[in-house]
Coordinates of C-alpha atoms and ligand atoms in Angstrom, one line a residue:
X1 CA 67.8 158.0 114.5
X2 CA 71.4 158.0 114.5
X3 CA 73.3 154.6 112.9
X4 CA 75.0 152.5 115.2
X5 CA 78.4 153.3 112.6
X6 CA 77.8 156.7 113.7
X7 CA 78.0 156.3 116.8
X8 CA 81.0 154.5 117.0
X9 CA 82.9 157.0 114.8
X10 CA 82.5 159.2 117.4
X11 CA 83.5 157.2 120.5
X12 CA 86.6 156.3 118.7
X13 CA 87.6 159.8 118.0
X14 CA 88.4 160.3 122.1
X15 CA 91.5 158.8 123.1
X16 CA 90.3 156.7 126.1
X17 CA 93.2 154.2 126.9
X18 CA 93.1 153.2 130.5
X19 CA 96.4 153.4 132.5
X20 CA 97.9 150.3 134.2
X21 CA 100.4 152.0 136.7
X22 CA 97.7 154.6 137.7
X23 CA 96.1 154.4 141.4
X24 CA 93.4 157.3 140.7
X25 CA 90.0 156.5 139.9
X26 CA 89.1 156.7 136.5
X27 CA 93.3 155.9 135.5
X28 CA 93.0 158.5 133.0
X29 CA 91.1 161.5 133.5
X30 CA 91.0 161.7 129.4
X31 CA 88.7 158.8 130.3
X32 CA 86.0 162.1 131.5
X33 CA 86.1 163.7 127.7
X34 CA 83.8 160.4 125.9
X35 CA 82.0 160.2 129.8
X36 CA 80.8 163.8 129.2
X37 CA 79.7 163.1 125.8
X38 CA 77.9 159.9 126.7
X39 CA 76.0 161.6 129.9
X40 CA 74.9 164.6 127.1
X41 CA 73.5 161.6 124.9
X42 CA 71.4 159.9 127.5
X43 CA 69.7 163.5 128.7
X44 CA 69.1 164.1 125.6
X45 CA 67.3 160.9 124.7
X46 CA 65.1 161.8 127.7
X47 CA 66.3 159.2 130.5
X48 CA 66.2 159.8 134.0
X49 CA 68.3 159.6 136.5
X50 CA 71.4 160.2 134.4
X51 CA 74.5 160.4 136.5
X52 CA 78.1 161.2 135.8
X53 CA 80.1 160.2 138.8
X54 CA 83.4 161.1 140.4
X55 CA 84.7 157.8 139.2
X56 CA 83.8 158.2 135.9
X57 CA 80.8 155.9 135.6
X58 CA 77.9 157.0 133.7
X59 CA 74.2 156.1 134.6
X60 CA 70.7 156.2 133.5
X61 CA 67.1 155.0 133.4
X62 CA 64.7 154.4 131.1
X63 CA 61.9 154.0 133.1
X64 CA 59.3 151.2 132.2
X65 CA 56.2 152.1 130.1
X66 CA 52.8 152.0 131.3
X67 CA 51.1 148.8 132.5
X68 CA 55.4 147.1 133.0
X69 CA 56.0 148.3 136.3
X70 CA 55.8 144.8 137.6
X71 CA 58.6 143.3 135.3
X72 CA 62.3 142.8 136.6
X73 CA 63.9 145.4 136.1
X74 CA 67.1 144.6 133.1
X75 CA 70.7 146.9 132.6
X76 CA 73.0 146.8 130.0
X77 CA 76.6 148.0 130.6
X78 CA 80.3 148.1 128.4
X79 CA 82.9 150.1 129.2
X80 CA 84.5 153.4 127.5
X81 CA 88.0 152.8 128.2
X82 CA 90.4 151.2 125.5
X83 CA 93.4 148.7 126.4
X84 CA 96.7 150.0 127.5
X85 CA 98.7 147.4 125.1
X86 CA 98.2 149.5 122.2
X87 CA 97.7 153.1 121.1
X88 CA 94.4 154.4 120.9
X89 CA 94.9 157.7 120.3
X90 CA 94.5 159.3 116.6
X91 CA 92.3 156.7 115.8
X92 CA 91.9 156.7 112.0
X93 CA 89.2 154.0 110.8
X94 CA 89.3 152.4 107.6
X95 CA 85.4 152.0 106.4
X96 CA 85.3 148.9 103.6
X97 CA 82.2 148.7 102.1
X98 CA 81.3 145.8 100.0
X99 CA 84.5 143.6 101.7
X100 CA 85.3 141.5 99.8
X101 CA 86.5 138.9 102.0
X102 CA 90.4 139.5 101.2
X103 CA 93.6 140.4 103.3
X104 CA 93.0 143.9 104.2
X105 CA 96.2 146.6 103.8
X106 CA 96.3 149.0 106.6
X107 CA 97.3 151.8 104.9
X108 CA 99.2 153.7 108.2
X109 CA 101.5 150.9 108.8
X110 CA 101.6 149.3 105.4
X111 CA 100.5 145.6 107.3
X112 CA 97.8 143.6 106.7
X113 CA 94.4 142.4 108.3
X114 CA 95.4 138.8 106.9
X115 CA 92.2 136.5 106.7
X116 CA 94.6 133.2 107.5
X117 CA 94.9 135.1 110.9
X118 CA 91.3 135.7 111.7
X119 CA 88.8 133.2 109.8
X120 CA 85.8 134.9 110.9
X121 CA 86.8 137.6 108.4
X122 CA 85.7 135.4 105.6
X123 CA 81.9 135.5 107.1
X124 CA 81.8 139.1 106.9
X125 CA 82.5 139.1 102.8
X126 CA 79.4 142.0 101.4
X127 CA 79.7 143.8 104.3
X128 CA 80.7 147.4 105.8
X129 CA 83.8 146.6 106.7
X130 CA 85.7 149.2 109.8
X131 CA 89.2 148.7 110.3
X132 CA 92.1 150.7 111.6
X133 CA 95.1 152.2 109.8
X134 CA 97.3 149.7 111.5
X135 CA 98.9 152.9 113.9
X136 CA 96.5 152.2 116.5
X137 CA 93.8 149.9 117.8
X138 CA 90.0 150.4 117.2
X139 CA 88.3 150.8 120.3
X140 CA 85.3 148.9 118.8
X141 CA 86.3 147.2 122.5
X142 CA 84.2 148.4 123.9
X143 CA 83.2 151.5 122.3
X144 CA 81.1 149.2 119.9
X145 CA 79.1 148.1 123.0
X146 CA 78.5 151.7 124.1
X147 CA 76.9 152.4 120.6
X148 CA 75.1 149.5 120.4
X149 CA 73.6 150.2 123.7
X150 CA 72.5 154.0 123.2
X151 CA 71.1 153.1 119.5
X152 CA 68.8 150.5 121.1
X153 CA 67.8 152.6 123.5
X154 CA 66.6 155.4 121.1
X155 CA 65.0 152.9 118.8
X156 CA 62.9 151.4 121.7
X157 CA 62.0 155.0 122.5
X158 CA 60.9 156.2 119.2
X159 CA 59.2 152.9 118.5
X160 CA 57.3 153.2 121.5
X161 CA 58.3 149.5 122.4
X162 CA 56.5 148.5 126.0
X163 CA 59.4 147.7 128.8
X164 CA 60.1 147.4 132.2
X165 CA 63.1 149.3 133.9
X166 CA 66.3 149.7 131.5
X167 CA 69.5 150.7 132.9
X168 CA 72.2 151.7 131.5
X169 CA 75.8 151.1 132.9
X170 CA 79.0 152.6 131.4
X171 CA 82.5 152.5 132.4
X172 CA 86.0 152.9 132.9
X173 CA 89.3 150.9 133.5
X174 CA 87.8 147.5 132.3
X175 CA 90.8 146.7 130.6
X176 CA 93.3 147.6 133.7
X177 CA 90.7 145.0 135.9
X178 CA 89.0 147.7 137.3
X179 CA 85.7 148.3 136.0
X180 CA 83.2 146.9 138.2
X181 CA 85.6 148.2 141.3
X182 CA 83.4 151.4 142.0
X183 CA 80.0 150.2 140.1
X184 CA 77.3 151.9 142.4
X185 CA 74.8 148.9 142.6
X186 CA 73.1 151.1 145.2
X187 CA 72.1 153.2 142.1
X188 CA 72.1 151.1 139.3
X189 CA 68.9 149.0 140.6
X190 CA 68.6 146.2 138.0
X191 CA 67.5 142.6 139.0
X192 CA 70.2 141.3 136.1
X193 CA 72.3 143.2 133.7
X194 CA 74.2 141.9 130.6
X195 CA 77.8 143.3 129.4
X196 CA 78.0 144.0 125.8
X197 CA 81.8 143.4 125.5
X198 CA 82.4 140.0 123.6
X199 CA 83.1 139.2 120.3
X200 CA 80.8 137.1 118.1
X201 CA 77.4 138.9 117.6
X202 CA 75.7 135.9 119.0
X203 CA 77.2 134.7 121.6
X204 CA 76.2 135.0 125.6
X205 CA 78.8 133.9 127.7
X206 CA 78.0 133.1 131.4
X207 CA 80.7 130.7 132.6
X208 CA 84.5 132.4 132.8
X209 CA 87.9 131.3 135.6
X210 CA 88.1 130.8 138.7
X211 CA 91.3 133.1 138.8
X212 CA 93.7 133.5 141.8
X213 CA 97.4 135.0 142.1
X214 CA 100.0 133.1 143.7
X215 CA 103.6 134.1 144.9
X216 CA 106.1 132.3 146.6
X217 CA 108.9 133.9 148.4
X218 CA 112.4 132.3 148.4
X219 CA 115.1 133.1 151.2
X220 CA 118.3 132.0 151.0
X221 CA 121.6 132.3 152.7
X222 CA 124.4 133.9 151.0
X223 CA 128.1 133.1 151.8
X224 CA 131.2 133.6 149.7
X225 CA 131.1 131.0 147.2
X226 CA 134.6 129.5 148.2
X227 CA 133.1 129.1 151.4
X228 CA 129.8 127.5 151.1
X229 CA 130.0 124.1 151.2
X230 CA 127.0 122.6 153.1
X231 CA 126.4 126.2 154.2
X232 CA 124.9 128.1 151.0
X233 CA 121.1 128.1 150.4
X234 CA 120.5 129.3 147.1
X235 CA 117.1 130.7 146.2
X236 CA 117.3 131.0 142.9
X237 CA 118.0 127.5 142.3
X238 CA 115.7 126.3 144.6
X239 CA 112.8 127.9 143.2
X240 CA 113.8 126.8 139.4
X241 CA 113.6 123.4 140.8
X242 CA 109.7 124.0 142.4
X243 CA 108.9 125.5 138.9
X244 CA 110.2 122.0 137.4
X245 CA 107.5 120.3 139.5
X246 CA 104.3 121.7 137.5
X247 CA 103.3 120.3 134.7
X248 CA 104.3 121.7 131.3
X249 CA 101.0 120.6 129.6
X250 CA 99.3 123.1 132.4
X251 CA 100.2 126.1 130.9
X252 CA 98.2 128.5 128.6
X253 CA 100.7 127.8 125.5
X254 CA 99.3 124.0 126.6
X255 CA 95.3 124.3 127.3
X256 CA 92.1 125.1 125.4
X257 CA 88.8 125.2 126.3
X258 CA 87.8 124.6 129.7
X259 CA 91.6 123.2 130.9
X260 CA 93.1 125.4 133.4
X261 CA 96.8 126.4 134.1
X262 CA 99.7 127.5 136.5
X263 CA 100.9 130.2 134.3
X264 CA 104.3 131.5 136.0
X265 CA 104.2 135.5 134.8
X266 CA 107.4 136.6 136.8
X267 CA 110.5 135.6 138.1
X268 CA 112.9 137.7 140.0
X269 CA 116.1 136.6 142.0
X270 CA 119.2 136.0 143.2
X271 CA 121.2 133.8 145.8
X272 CA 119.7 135.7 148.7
X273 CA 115.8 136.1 148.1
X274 CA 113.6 134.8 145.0
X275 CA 110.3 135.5 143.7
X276 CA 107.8 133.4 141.3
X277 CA 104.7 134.5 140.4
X278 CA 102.2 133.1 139.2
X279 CA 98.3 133.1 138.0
X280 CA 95.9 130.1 138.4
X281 CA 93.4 130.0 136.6
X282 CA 90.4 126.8 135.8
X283 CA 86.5 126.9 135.0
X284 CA 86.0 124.4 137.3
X285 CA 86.1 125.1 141.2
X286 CA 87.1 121.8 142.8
X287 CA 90.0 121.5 140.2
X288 CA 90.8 125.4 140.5
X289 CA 90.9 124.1 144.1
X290 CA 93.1 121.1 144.4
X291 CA 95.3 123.8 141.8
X292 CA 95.8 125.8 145.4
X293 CA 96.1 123.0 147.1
X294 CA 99.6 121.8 144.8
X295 CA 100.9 125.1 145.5
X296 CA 100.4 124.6 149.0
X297 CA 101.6 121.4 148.9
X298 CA 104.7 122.7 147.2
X299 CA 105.4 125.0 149.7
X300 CA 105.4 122.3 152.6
X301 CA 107.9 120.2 150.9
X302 CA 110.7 122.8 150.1
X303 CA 109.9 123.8 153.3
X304 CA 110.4 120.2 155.0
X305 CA 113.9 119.6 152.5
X306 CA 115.8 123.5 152.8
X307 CA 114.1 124.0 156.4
X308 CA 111.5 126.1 158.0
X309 CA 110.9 129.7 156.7
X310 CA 113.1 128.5 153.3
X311 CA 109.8 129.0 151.3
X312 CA 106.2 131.4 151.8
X313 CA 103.6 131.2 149.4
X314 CA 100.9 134.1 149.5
X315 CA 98.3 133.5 147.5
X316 CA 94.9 136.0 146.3
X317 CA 91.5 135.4 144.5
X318 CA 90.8 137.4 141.7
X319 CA 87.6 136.1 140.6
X320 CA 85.1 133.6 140.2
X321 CA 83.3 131.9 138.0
X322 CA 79.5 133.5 137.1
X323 CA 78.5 130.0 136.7
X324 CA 77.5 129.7 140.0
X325 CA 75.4 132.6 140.2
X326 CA 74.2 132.8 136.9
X327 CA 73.2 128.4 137.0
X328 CA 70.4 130.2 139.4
X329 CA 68.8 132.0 137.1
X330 CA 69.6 130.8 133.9
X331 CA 66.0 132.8 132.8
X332 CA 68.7 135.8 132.0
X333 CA 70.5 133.4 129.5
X334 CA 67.7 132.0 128.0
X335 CA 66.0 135.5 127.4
X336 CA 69.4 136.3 125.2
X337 CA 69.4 133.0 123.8
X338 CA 65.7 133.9 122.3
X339 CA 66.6 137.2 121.0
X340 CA 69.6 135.5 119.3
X341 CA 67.3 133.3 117.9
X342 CA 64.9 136.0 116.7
X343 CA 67.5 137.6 114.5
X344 CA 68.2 134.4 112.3
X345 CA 71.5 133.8 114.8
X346 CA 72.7 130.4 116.3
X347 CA 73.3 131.1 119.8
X348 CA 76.8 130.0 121.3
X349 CA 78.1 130.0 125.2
X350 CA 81.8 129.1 124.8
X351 CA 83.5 129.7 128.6
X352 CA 85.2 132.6 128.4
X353 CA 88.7 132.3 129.2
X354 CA 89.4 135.3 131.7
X355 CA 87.3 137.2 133.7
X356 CA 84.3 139.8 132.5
X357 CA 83.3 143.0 134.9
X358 CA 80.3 141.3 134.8
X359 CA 81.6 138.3 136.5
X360 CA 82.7 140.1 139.8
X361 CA 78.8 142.1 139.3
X362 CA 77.4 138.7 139.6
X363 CA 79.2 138.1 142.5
X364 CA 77.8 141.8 144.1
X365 CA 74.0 140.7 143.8
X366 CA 73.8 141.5 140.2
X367 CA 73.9 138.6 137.7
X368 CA 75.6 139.3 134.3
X369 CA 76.2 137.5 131.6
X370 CA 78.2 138.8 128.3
X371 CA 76.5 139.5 124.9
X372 CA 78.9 139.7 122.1
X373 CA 79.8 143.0 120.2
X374 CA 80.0 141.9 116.8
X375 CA 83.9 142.5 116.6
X376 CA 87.5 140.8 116.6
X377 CA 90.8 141.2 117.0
X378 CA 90.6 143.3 120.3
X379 CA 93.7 145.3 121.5
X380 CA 95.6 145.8 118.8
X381 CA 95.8 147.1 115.2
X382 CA 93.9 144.3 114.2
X383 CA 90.5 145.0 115.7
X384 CA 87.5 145.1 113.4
X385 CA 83.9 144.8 113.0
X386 CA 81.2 145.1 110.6
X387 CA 78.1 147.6 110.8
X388 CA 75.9 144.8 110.0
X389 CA 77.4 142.9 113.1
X390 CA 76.6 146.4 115.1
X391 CA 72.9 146.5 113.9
X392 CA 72.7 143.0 114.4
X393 CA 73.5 143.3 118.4
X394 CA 70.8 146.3 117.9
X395 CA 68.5 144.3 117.1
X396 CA 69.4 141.5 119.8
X397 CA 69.1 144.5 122.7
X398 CA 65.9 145.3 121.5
X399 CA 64.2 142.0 121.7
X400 CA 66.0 141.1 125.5
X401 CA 64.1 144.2 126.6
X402 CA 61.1 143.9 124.8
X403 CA 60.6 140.5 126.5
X404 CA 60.6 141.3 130.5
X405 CA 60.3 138.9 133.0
X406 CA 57.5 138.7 135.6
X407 CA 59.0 139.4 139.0
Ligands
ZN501 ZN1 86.2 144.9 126.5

């Protein structure tokens, strides 16, 4: 068997990053080099139906064993691109082993992994430790997922483990928003699915926002300044003054947990025309409501006090919360929960505060919550994670699909 370690050396040696200001499908065609590689692994592990699309997804099947044709059939899915903030090409891991629970130096950059900035670092003291060099992020996001996947795939195999249906879901542009945009459902025939993309190697997440996008549109009238008494509309100012009337403790440099925010992302403007945009976001959907309902309220009273057509507000959903699928069969959680359990782990749910591909898969027929990774410090030169962590979520794969459910 090849070590989970192993494998992720490997993914990380292909530069994957996905590209924001692409329209193609995957971004990045680079994204095809590790999707060639990961399509060779799963034929050679004997699965059927292994499928390298046009789009860059990659599929297979493990079928179920004798006698567990009658059990739902389960999927497991991360993607194999790497986030666009930060480099990840050249990716030159550092492998600690024995850490010993200190500031780590990155030797390409000269910084440090600093243990005041991540905590959790202090719980992986004994262990294998993989860093970067500091010029570069990991990619253990969600590379780490990938391997984890494959590895307990090959162990089930060669331990002859009885299962139902596993399917097996990798791909690209997560990280741009993209990656359950061309997920063939009509091929990847699971009753439930879990990512493997989260942090904490016991965690399984299943509540995220309720995210929408919200712009208003601010027209003015411009006349020579010496001129414009009771005459000038300025946009500009009249759009700093709607921005005044949201609440400062309902931004993300405000909230925790599960409070939302109006988080204003852009501004653009001038006497004539004026932009704000902004992104809503709140775990609850009658609060993530009434949020919509401000705006619009907003927008009727500029409206009423600079006149008709002064302000337009356009505003788009971006995604829900999995709660409300996943509340329906919370069998999927509970089957993770027991595996956590099974590997000495205290399961933990926090709400996740963003969106997961497999939030908008739950809302396409196929509920899916998120299993952690094992690592930290995503999209940037801080990531980490442990090999024990990676074995760990091995071992939590195995027991969720040696466990099937009775359709
Ligand atoms: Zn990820």
């Amino acid at each position: 068997m090849k070590a989970v370690n192993e494998r992720l050396l490997n993914y990380v040696s292909y530069w994957t990053t996905s590209d924001e200001n692409s329209s193609t499908t995957p971004s990045s065609s680079r994204e095809f080099e590790l999707a060639k590689v990961l399509e060779q692994e799963l034929k050679d592990l004997g699965l059927s139906k292994v499928l390298l699309d046009d789009n860059c997804y990659v599929y297979g099947l493990l079928p179920a064993t004798k006698g567990m044709e009658n059990t739902k059939s389960m999927g497991f899915i991360s993607h194999i691109d790497t986030a666009p903030d930060y480099s990840g090409k050249d990716v030159k891991p550092q492998i600690i082993e024995n850490y010993d629970g200190n500031d780590v130096l990155l030797k390409g950059s000269g910084d440090y992994l600093r243990v005041k900035d991540f905590p959790t670092l202090k719980t992986l003291k004994g262990r294998t430790l993989i860093t970067t060099d500091g010029t570069t992020l990991l990619g253990a996001d969600d590379k780490a997922g990938v391997a984890e996947i494959i590895t307990a795939i090959e162990y089930i195999i060669e331990n002859n483990i009885p299962h139902g249906d596993i399917w097996v879901g990798f791909t690209p542009d997560e990280e741009i928003g993209a990656g359950s945009d061309h997920f063939d459902l009509d091929y990847f025939k699971a009753d439930f699915a879990y990512t493997v993309d989260g942090d904490y190697e016991g965690e399984v997440a299943y509540e995220n926002f309720n995210a929408a996008s919200a712009v208003f549109t601010f027209t003015g009238k411009n006349v020579h300044p010496g001129e414009a008494k009771d005459i000038m509309k300025n946009s500009a100012l009249i759009a700093c003054q709607l921005a005044n009337e949201l609440p400062n403790t309902e931004t993300p440099a405000t909230t925790e947990g599960r409070e939302g925010f109006y988080h204003l992302i852009d501004m653009k403007g001038d006497v004539a025309s004026t932009t704000l945009t902004y992104i809503v976001r709140d775990h609850d959907m009658d609060s993530f409501n009434h949020r919509l309902d401000v705006l619009k309220s907003l927008e009727e009273k500029y409206n009423s006090i600079y006149g008709e057509n002064t302000v337009k507000l356009e505003t788009s959903i971006s995604y829900n919360n999995m709660l409300s699928i996943i509340e329906k069969h919370m069998y999927i959680v509970d089957l993770a929960k027991k595996a956590i359990s099974s590997v000495g782990l205290e399961p933990i749910s926090r709400p996740v505060r963003g969106g997961t591909d497999g939030a908008m898969l739950s809302f396409k027929g196929l509920p899916c919550p998120n299993l952690g990774t094992g690592g930290y410090g995503f999209h940037g030169p801080y990531e980490h994670i442990s090999v024990e962590a990676m074995e760990t979520v091995v071992k939590i794969i195995v027991d969720i699909a040696s466990n099937p459910i009775e359709k």
